[in-house]
GROMACS .gro file of N, CA and C in nm:
model
  477
    1MET      N    1  15.503  12.335   7.079
    1MET     CA    2  15.364  12.388   7.065
    1MET      C    3  15.298  12.318   6.932
    2LYS      N    4  15.380  12.335   6.836
    2LYS     CA    5  15.306  12.272   6.702
    2LYS      C    6  15.274  12.120   6.745
    3LYS      N    7  15.362  12.062   6.794
    3LYS     CA    8  15.343  11.905   6.840
    3LYS      C    9  15.234  11.884   6.929
    4MET      N   10  15.222  11.965   6.990
    4MET     CA   11  15.086  11.953   7.080
    4MET      C   12  14.953  11.978   7.009
    5LEU      N   13  14.946  12.089   6.920
    5LEU     CA   14  14.826  12.116   6.840
    5LEU      C   15  14.795  12.010   6.744
    6LEU      N   16  14.908  11.939   6.688
    6LEU     CA   17  14.899  11.837   6.599
    6LEU      C   18  14.868  11.720   6.674
    7TYR      N   19  14.898  11.696   6.789
    7TYR     CA   20  14.861  11.566   6.878
    7TYR      C   21  14.697  11.589   6.906
    8VAL      N   22  14.645  11.681   6.957
    8VAL     CA   23  14.523  11.726   6.996
    8VAL      C   24  14.430  11.704   6.856
    9SER      N   25  14.481  11.747   6.763
    9SER     CA   26  14.405  11.737   6.646
    9SER      C   27  14.360  11.599   6.587
   10ALA      N   28  14.489  11.524   6.583
   10ALA     CA   29  14.489  11.379   6.569
   10ALA      C   30  14.400  11.304   6.654
   11LEU      N   31  14.412  11.316   6.791
   11LEU     CA   32  14.306  11.288   6.882
   11LEU      C   33  14.164  11.310   6.866
   12LEU      N   34  14.109  11.432   6.826
   12LEU     CA   35  13.990  11.465   6.784
   12LEU      C   36  13.936  11.399   6.646
   13LEU      N   37  14.034  11.378   6.563
   13LEU     CA   38  13.993  11.323   6.438
   13LEU      C   39  13.991  11.188   6.461
   14PHE      N   40  14.067  11.124   6.531
   14PHE     CA   41  14.052  10.975   6.568
   14PHE      C   42  13.933  10.942   6.639
   15GLY      N   43  13.883  11.044   6.731
   15GLY     CA   44  13.760  11.018   6.801
   15GLY      C   45  13.636  11.038   6.714
   16PHE      N   46  13.633  11.138   6.645
   16PHE     CA   47  13.513  11.126   6.550
   16PHE      C   48  13.499  11.014   6.431
   17VAL      N   49  13.621  10.976   6.403
   17VAL     CA   50  13.623  10.869   6.305
   17VAL      C   51  13.590  10.716   6.370
   18CYS      N   52  13.648  10.704   6.483
   18CYS     CA   53  13.623  10.578   6.534
   18CYS      C   54  13.519  10.541   6.621
   19LEU      N   55  13.472  10.652   6.680
   19LEU     CA   56  13.327  10.648   6.779
   19LEU      C   57  13.230  10.627   6.698
   20PRO      N   58  13.138  10.521   6.733
   20PRO     CA   59  13.027  10.497   6.634
   20PRO      C   60  12.917  10.599   6.644
   21SER      N   61  12.870  10.652   6.555
   21SER     CA   62  12.769  10.765   6.555
   21SER      C   63  12.628  10.700   6.500
   22LEU      N   64  12.532  10.744   6.566
   22LEU     CA   65  12.392  10.689   6.538
   22LEU      C   66  12.323  10.775   6.426
   23PRO      N   67  12.263  10.725   6.346
   23PRO     CA   68  12.188  10.796   6.240
   23PRO      C   69  12.065  10.830   6.307
   24ASP      N   70  12.005  10.960   6.247
   24ASP     CA   71  11.862  10.991   6.294
   24ASP      C   72  11.761  10.896   6.322
   25ALA      N   73  11.762  10.798   6.217
   25ALA     CA   74  11.656  10.679   6.232
   25ALA      C   75  11.687  10.601   6.353
   26GLU      N   76  11.808  10.581   6.372
   26GLU     CA   77  11.841  10.514   6.491
   26GLU      C   78  11.822  10.568   6.626
   27LEU      N   79  11.826  10.700   6.638
   27LEU     CA   80  11.798  10.769   6.742
   27LEU      C   81  11.650  10.764   6.762
   28LEU      N   82  11.574  10.787   6.661
   28LEU     CA   83  11.413  10.787   6.674
   28LEU      C   84  11.372  10.643   6.710
   29SER      N   85  11.438  10.556   6.672
   29SER     CA   86  11.410  10.385   6.717
   29SER      C   87  11.420  10.373   6.839
   30GLN      N   88  11.547  10.432   6.890
   30GLN     CA   89  11.574  10.422   7.035
   30GLN      C   90  11.480  10.506   7.132
   31TYR      N   91  11.444  10.626   7.088
   31TYR     CA   92  11.359  10.711   7.152
   31TYR      C   93  11.206  10.630   7.148
   32ALA      N   94  11.162  10.565   7.054
   32ALA     CA   95  11.052  10.502   7.049
   32ALA      C   96  11.060  10.372   7.141
   33ARG      N   97  11.171  10.323   7.164
   33ARG     CA   98  11.155  10.203   7.267
   33ARG      C   99  11.155  10.261   7.401
   34GLU      N  100  11.200  10.390   7.424
   34GLU     CA  101  11.196  10.461   7.563
   34GLU      C  102  11.050  10.498   7.605
   35THR      N  103  10.952  10.517   7.497
   35THR     CA  104  10.832  10.591   7.543
   35THR      C  105  10.739  10.483   7.472
   36LYS      N  106  10.601  10.505   7.521
   36LYS     CA  107  10.496  10.443   7.469
   36LYS      C  108  10.376  10.528   7.440
   37LYS      N  109  10.288  10.499   7.349
   37LYS     CA  110  10.180  10.574   7.336
   37LYS      C  111  10.043  10.482   7.373
   38VAL      N  112   9.979  10.515   7.476
   38VAL     CA  113   9.856  10.450   7.527
   38VAL      C  114   9.751  10.549   7.553
   39GLU      N  115   9.623  10.472   7.515
   39GLU     CA  116   9.496  10.537   7.548
   39GLU      C  117   9.424  10.492   7.673
   40VAL      N  118   9.361  10.620   7.713
   40VAL     CA  119   9.269  10.586   7.859
   40VAL      C  120   9.136  10.650   7.816
   41LYS      N  121   9.037  10.571   7.861
   41LYS     CA  122   8.900  10.585   7.818
   41LYS      C  123   8.821  10.567   7.975
   42GLY      N  124   8.700  10.636   7.954
   42GLY     CA  125   8.606  10.620   8.072
   42GLY      C  126   8.623  10.737   8.164
   43ALA      N  127   8.620  10.685   8.311
   43ALA     CA  128   8.616  10.785   8.412
   43ALA      C  129   8.747  10.853   8.452
   44VAL      N  130   8.797  10.932   8.351
   44VAL     CA  131   8.909  11.024   8.373
   44VAL      C  132   8.873  11.155   8.339
   45SER      N  133   8.937  11.249   8.394
   45SER     CA  134   8.910  11.394   8.351
   45SER      C  135   8.944  11.421   8.210
   46ASN      N  136   9.036  11.375   8.147
   46ASN     CA  137   9.063  11.398   8.024
   46ASN      C  138   9.105  11.285   7.924
   47PRO      N  139   8.998  11.203   7.897
   47PRO     CA  140   9.036  11.062   7.802
   47PRO      C  141   9.123  11.093   7.674
   48GLY      N  142   9.205  10.999   7.640
   48GLY     CA  143   9.283  11.037   7.497
   48GLY      C  144   9.386  10.951   7.503
   49VAL      N  145   9.476  10.979   7.388
   49VAL     CA  146   9.600  10.916   7.402
   49VAL      C  147   9.720  10.997   7.456
   50TYR      N  148   9.817  10.925   7.528
   50TYR     CA  149   9.911  10.987   7.592
   50TYR      C  150  10.058  10.917   7.554
   51GLU      N  151  10.164  10.993   7.557
   51GLU     CA  152  10.302  10.935   7.557
   51GLU      C  153  10.368  10.935   7.672
   52LEU      N  154  10.395  10.812   7.713
   52LEU     CA  155  10.457  10.823   7.850
   52LEU      C  156  10.576  10.737   7.852
   53PRO      N  157  10.651  10.731   7.944
   53PRO     CA  158  10.795  10.655   7.973
   53PRO      C  159  10.763  10.508   7.949
   54TRP      N  160  10.838  10.419   7.878
   54TRP     CA  161  10.787  10.281   7.845
   54TRP      C  162  10.767  10.197   7.982
   55ASP      N  163  10.826  10.238   8.089
   55ASP     CA  164  10.798  10.170   8.214
   55ASP      C  165  10.685  10.228   8.300
   56ALA      N  166  10.605  10.324   8.257
   56ALA     CA  167  10.507  10.382   8.296
   56ALA      C  168  10.377  10.278   8.369
   57ASP      N  169  10.301  10.292   8.481
   57ASP     CA  170  10.196  10.204   8.493
   57ASP      C  171  10.083  10.278   8.491
   58ASN      N  172   9.960  10.207   8.510
   58ASN     CA  173   9.842  10.259   8.476
   58ASN      C  174   9.803  10.373   8.570
   59ALA      N  175   9.867  10.390   8.685
   59ALA     CA  176   9.854  10.508   8.787
   59ALA      C  177   9.909  10.645   8.729
   60ALA      N  178  10.029  10.604   8.646
   60ALA     CA  179  10.089  10.747   8.584
   60ALA      C  180   9.992  10.787   8.472
   61LEU      N  181   9.929  10.674   8.413
   61LEU     CA  182   9.856  10.708   8.293
   61LEU      C  183   9.708  10.786   8.332
   62ILE      N  184   9.659  10.731   8.456
   62ILE     CA  185   9.562  10.803   8.507
   62ILE      C  186   9.586  10.957   8.542
   63GLU      N  187   9.712  10.960   8.598
   63GLU     CA  188   9.758  11.105   8.655
   63GLU      C  189   9.775  11.193   8.529
   64LYS      N  190   9.839  11.131   8.432
   64LYS     CA  191   9.847  11.218   8.301
   64LYS      C  192   9.723  11.270   8.245
   65ALA      N  193   9.618  11.173   8.260
   65ALA     CA  194   9.482  11.223   8.183
   65ALA      C  195   9.422  11.297   8.300
   66GLY      N  196   9.471  11.364   8.393
   66GLY     CA  197   9.395  11.458   8.474
   66GLY      C  198   9.342  11.403   8.603
   67GLY      N  199   9.367  11.275   8.612
   67GLY     CA  200   9.309  11.199   8.735
   67GLY      C  201   9.179  11.137   8.713
   68ALA      N  202   9.135  11.043   8.802
   68ALA     CA  203   9.017  10.970   8.787
   68ALA      C  204   8.895  11.085   8.808
   69CYS      N  205   8.773  11.046   8.767
   69CYS     CA  206   8.657  11.106   8.809
   69CYS      C  207   8.605  11.071   8.949
   70ASP      N  208   8.500  11.136   9.006
   70ASP     CA  209   8.473  11.103   9.127
   70ASP      C  210   8.387  10.976   9.124
   71ASP      N  211   8.316  10.948   9.022
   71ASP     CA  212   8.255  10.807   9.005
   71ASP      C  213   8.345  10.696   8.958
   72ALA      N  214   8.480  10.717   8.932
   72ALA     CA  215   8.567  10.602   8.877
   72ALA      C  216   8.573  10.488   8.990
   73ASP      N  217   8.574  10.368   8.912
   73ASP     CA  218   8.582  10.255   8.994
   73ASP      C  219   8.704  10.214   8.993
   74LEU      N  220   8.820  10.236   9.079
   74LEU     CA  221   8.955  10.226   9.072
   74LEU      C  222   8.977  10.099   9.101
   75ALA      N  223   8.909  10.029   9.203
   75ALA     CA  224   8.917   9.902   9.250
   75ALA      C  225   8.911   9.787   9.158
   76ALA      N  226   8.856   9.822   9.008
   76ALA     CA  227   8.833   9.730   8.902
   76ALA      C  228   8.961   9.766   8.812
   77VAL      N  229   9.065   9.847   8.859
   77VAL     CA  230   9.162   9.863   8.749
   77VAL      C  231   9.316   9.833   8.846
   78SER      N  232   9.393   9.747   8.799
   78SER     CA  233   9.530   9.727   8.842
   78SER      C  234   9.623   9.838   8.814
   79LEU      N  235   9.620   9.923   8.919
   79LEU     CA  236   9.710  10.054   8.900
   79LEU      C  237   9.879  10.031   8.882
   80SER      N  238   9.926   9.926   8.941
   80SER     CA  239  10.047   9.884   8.922
   80SER      C  240  10.092   9.827   8.787
   81LYS      N  241   9.991   9.778   8.714
   81LYS     CA  242  10.012   9.715   8.602
   81LYS      C  243  10.073   9.824   8.480
   82THR      N  244  10.139   9.777   8.390
   82THR     CA  245  10.197   9.862   8.271
   82THR      C  246  10.122   9.795   8.152
   83LEU      N  247  10.083   9.901   8.063
   83LEU     CA  248  10.030   9.874   7.936
   83LEU      C  249  10.118   9.862   7.825
   84PRO      N  250  10.097   9.769   7.737
   84PRO     CA  251  10.206   9.761   7.608
   84PRO      C  252  10.173   9.885   7.533
   85ASN      N  253  10.267   9.914   7.429
   85ASN     CA  254  10.254  10.025   7.344
   85ASN      C  255  10.131  10.002   7.278
   86GLU      N  256  10.058  10.132   7.257
   86GLU     CA  257   9.913  10.129   7.184
   86GLU      C  258   9.818  10.041   7.263
   87GLY      N  259   9.856  10.031   7.388
   87GLY     CA  260   9.765   9.968   7.464
   87GLY      C  261   9.637  10.050   7.485
   88VAL      N  262   9.510  10.005   7.554
   88VAL     CA  263   9.401  10.087   7.585
   88VAL      C  264   9.359  10.053   7.742
   89LEU      N  265   9.330  10.148   7.829
   89LEU     CA  266   9.289  10.136   7.953
   89LEU      C  267   9.170  10.195   7.957
   90VAL      N  268   9.082  10.112   8.025
   90VAL     CA  269   8.930  10.167   8.031
   90VAL      C  270   8.895  10.183   8.191
   91ILE      N  271   8.879  10.284   8.225
   91ILE     CA  272   8.849  10.324   8.386
   91ILE      C  273   8.690  10.316   8.388
   92PRO      N  274   8.618  10.201   8.441
   92PRO     CA  275   8.490  10.196   8.464
   92PRO      C  276   8.429  10.279   8.568
   93GLN      N  277   8.312  10.323   8.551
   93GLN     CA  278   8.247  10.384   8.653
   93GLN      C  279   8.173  10.318   8.757
   94LYS      N  280   8.148  10.360   8.888
   94LYS     CA  281   8.091  10.271   8.985
   94LYS      C  282   7.953  10.234   8.946
   95ARG      N  283   7.913  10.137   8.954
   95ARG     CA  284   7.754  10.108   8.921
   95ARG      C  285   7.672  10.184   9.037
   96ALA      N  286   7.563  10.256   8.967
   96ALA     CA  287   7.479  10.308   9.060
   96ALA      C  288   7.389  10.202   9.112
   97GLN      N  289   7.374  10.198   9.243
   97GLN     CA  290   7.322  10.108   9.326
   97GLN      C  291   7.197  10.150   9.346
   98LYS      N  292   7.090  10.055   9.340
   98LYS     CA  293   6.950  10.092   9.340
   98LYS      C  294   6.907  10.100   9.507
   99ARG      N  295   6.873  10.201   9.524
   99ARG     CA  296   6.838  10.209   9.665
   99ARG      C  297   6.679  10.170   9.706
  100ILE      N  298   6.644  10.128   9.805
  100ILE     CA  299   6.497  10.065   9.834
  100ILE      C  300   6.453  10.184   9.907
  101SER      N  301   6.320  10.213   9.882
  101SER     CA  302   6.245  10.328   9.973
  101SER      C  303   6.200  10.257  10.084
  102LEU      N  304   6.217  10.301  10.197
  102LEU     CA  305   6.152  10.252  10.338
  102LEU      C  306   6.012  10.279  10.355
  103ASN      N  307   5.965  10.363  10.278
  103ASN     CA  308   5.822  10.423  10.287
  103ASN      C  309   5.733  10.360  10.175
  104THR      N  310   5.798  10.290  10.071
  104THR     CA  311   5.730  10.225   9.966
  104THR      C  312   5.735  10.090   9.939
  105ALA      N  313   5.891  10.029   9.975
  105ALA     CA  314   5.926   9.907   9.935
  105ALA      C  315   5.837   9.768   9.992
  106SER      N  316   5.829   9.682   9.902
  106SER     CA  317   5.748   9.547   9.930
  106SER      C  318   5.858   9.487  10.030
  107ALA      N  319   5.765   9.394  10.086
  107ALA     CA  320   5.852   9.295  10.192
  107ALA      C  321   5.950   9.213  10.120
  108GLU      N  322   5.936   9.178  10.001
  108GLU     CA  323   6.039   9.116   9.913
  108GLU      C  324   6.168   9.208   9.898
  109GLU      N  325   6.141   9.329   9.857
  109GLU     CA  326   6.253   9.427   9.843
  109GLU      C  327   6.315   9.460   9.975
  110LEU      N  328   6.240   9.465  10.084
  110LEU     CA  329   6.307   9.488  10.207
  110LEU      C  330   6.410   9.369  10.258
  111ASP      N  331   6.351   9.254  10.221
  111ASP     CA  332   6.418   9.119  10.268
  111ASP      C  333   6.551   9.111  10.178
  112ALA      N  334   6.559   9.175  10.068
  112ALA     CA  335   6.657   9.170   9.994
  112ALA      C  336   6.790   9.262  10.049
  113LEU      N  337   6.759   9.329  10.148
  113LEU     CA  338   6.849   9.420  10.212
  113LEU      C  339   6.959   9.345  10.281
  114SER      N  340   7.092   9.368  10.285
  114SER     CA  341   7.184   9.302  10.381
  114SER      C  342   7.147   9.278  10.529
  115GLY      N  343   7.138   9.149  10.559
  115GLY     CA  344   7.119   9.121  10.704
  115GLY      C  345   6.957   9.141  10.753
  116VAL      N  346   6.870   9.180  10.638
  116VAL     CA  347   6.714   9.171  10.677
  116VAL      C  348   6.660   9.047  10.628
  117GLY      N  349   6.584   8.997  10.726
  117GLY     CA  350   6.515   8.889  10.681
  117GLY      C  351   6.373   8.917  10.671
  118PRO      N  352   6.264   8.808  10.644
  118PRO     CA  353   6.132   8.834  10.624
  118PRO      C  354   6.079   8.893  10.770
  119ALA      N  355   6.116   8.837  10.882
  119ALA     CA  356   6.042   8.899  10.994
  119ALA      C  357   6.091   9.050  11.023
  120ILE      N  358   6.199   9.105  10.995
  120ILE     CA  359   6.236   9.231  11.017
  120ILE      C  360   6.173   9.318  10.886
  121ALA      N  361   6.159   9.263  10.771
  121ALA     CA  362   6.091   9.341  10.671
  121ALA      C  363   5.963   9.356  10.719
  122GLN      N  364   5.878   9.262  10.765
  122GLN     CA  365   5.746   9.284  10.813
  122GLN      C  366   5.746   9.394  10.945
  123ARG      N  367   5.853   9.391  11.002
  123ARG     CA  368   5.841   9.502  11.119
  123ARG      C  369   5.854   9.628  11.071
  124ILE      N  370   5.940   9.652  10.957
  124ILE     CA  371   5.977   9.796  10.897
  124ILE      C  372   5.843   9.840  10.831
  125ILE      N  373   5.754   9.724  10.771
  125ILE     CA  374   5.618   9.763  10.716
  125ILE      C  375   5.532   9.808  10.810
  126ALA      N  376   5.539   9.728  10.928
  126ALA     CA  377   5.444   9.773  11.045
  126ALA      C  378   5.463   9.902  11.095
  127TYR      N  379   5.602   9.940  11.117
  127TYR     CA  380   5.657  10.075  11.159
  127TYR      C  381   5.595  10.157  11.086
  128ARG      N  382   5.624  10.151  10.935
  128ARG     CA  383   5.591  10.273  10.831
  128ARG      C  384   5.423  10.302  10.813
  129GLN      N  385   5.352  10.181  10.863
  129GLN     CA  386   5.200  10.207  10.856
  129GLN      C  387   5.172  10.283  10.968
  130GLN      N  388   5.249  10.293  11.088
  130GLN     CA  389   5.203  10.372  11.205
  130GLN      C  390   5.236  10.491  11.164
  131LYS      N  391   5.367  10.525  11.119
  131LYS     CA  392   5.423  10.644  11.096
  131LYS      C  393   5.500  10.640  10.988
  132PRO      N  394   5.511  10.715  10.877
  132PRO     CA  395   5.619  10.699  10.762
  132PRO      C  396   5.760  10.757  10.813
  133PHE      N  397   5.859  10.679  10.753
  133PHE     CA  398   6.001  10.720  10.799
  133PHE      C  399   6.009  10.867  10.739
  134GLU      N  400   6.083  10.945  10.827
  134GLU     CA  401   6.120  11.091  10.786
  134GLU      C  402   6.275  11.094  10.771
  135THR      N  403   6.331  11.001  10.832
  135THR     CA  404   6.485  10.978  10.791
  135THR      C  405   6.522  10.862  10.797
  136ILE      N  406   6.641  10.822  10.740
  136ILE     CA  407   6.667  10.688  10.725
  136ILE      C  408   6.712  10.640  10.870
  137GLU      N  409   6.774  10.709  10.941
  137GLU     CA  410   6.807  10.682  11.079
  137GLU      C  411   6.710  10.625  11.156
  138GLU      N  412   6.583  10.670  11.128
  138GLU     CA  413   6.461  10.595  11.201
  138GLU      C  414   6.449  10.455  11.190
  139ILE      N  415   6.514  10.396  11.086
  139ILE     CA  416   6.496  10.251  11.092
  139ILE      C  417   6.566  10.177  11.208
  140MET      N  418   6.661  10.251  11.283
  140MET     CA  419   6.707  10.181  11.405
  140MET      C  420   6.615  10.183  11.529
  141GLU      N  421   6.489  10.241  11.502
  141GLU     CA  422   6.370  10.207  11.604
  141GLU      C  423   6.318  10.108  11.593
  142VAL      N  424   6.326  10.042  11.454
  142VAL     CA  425   6.269   9.903  11.440
  142VAL      C  426   6.326   9.793  11.524
  143LYS      N  427   6.272   9.689  11.599
  143LYS     CA  428   6.314   9.610  11.638
  143LYS      C  429   6.414   9.498  11.550
  144GLY      N  430   6.533   9.483  11.606
  144GLY     CA  431   6.610   9.394  11.534
  144GLY      C  432   6.701   9.466  11.427
  145ILE      N  433   6.704   9.599  11.433
  145ILE     CA  434   6.787   9.689  11.355
  145ILE      C  435   6.867   9.786  11.449
  146GLY      N  436   6.993   9.754  11.476
  146GLY     CA  437   7.082   9.856  11.543
  146GLY      C  438   7.180   9.921  11.477
  147GLU      N  439   7.264   9.978  11.542
  147GLU     CA  440   7.389  10.069  11.479
  147GLU      C  441   7.460   9.982  11.371
  148LYS      N  442   7.476   9.881  11.403
  148LYS     CA  443   7.574   9.775  11.319
  148LYS      C  444   7.505   9.755  11.167
  149MET      N  445   7.363   9.719  11.203
  149MET     CA  446   7.277   9.681  11.092
  149MET      C  447   7.279   9.800  11.000
  150PHE      N  448   7.249   9.894  11.058
  150PHE     CA  449   7.208  10.045  10.991
  150PHE      C  450   7.348  10.070  10.910
  151GLU      N  451   7.451  10.053  10.971
  151GLU     CA  452   7.570  10.097  10.891
  151GLU      C  453   7.589   9.995  10.764
  152LYS      N  454   7.540   9.883  10.790
  152LYS     CA  455   7.549   9.780  10.664
  152LYS      C  456   7.455   9.809  10.564
  153ILE      N  457   7.355   9.864  10.583
  153ILE     CA  458   7.225   9.908  10.489
  153ILE      C  459   7.193  10.029  10.470
  154LYS      N  460   7.271  10.148  10.503
  154LYS     CA  461   7.245  10.293  10.474
  154LYS      C  462   7.261  10.311  10.343
  155GLU      N  463   7.356  10.260  10.285
  155GLU     CA  464   7.385  10.293  10.132
  155GLU      C  465   7.265  10.218  10.055
  156GLU      N  466   7.204  10.139  10.114
  156GLU     CA  467   7.132  10.058  10.009
  156GLU      C  468   6.968  10.123  10.037
  157ILE      N  469   6.939  10.200  10.108
  157ILE     CA  470   6.797  10.251  10.147
  157ILE      C  471   6.788  10.394  10.137
  158MET      N  472   6.668  10.440  10.115
  158MET     CA  473   6.624  10.584  10.106
  158MET      C  474   6.489  10.611  10.148
  159LEU      N  475   6.431  10.743  10.158
  159LEU     CA  476   6.311  10.766  10.200
  159LEU      C  477   6.209  10.714  10.093
   0.00000   0.00000   0.00000
């Protein structure tokens, strides 16, 4: 029994002496290599600096920041890209698109709508001179504007 206890003690002593041990500084350095600090700004719920795993991508950063705001333009950001340590990610807002009033726009402004040329612009003006538009869907009553064109321009127009 004494031999067994001596043998186990020697084995434990050998393990403690021979196995490499990492000092605290090395442990911290290793931890620092496994994580990174990155900043997110712009159209996110909680902009700020976050600590993430080293291989975390932009999507993980946005999620950590509480998610994107409703007006965030995520198409402008590569969600699968990873930022370096101390990197900064800016989430832009969607640009507010200027809408054109069907009841007050000039022929030139109407002509700038997707798929609308000078002839259709003049027809829109003639229509509103007879009766002002009450809904944007009424534009489909103008000759040359069907459902397809309406779908194309509905985000560009207002009353």
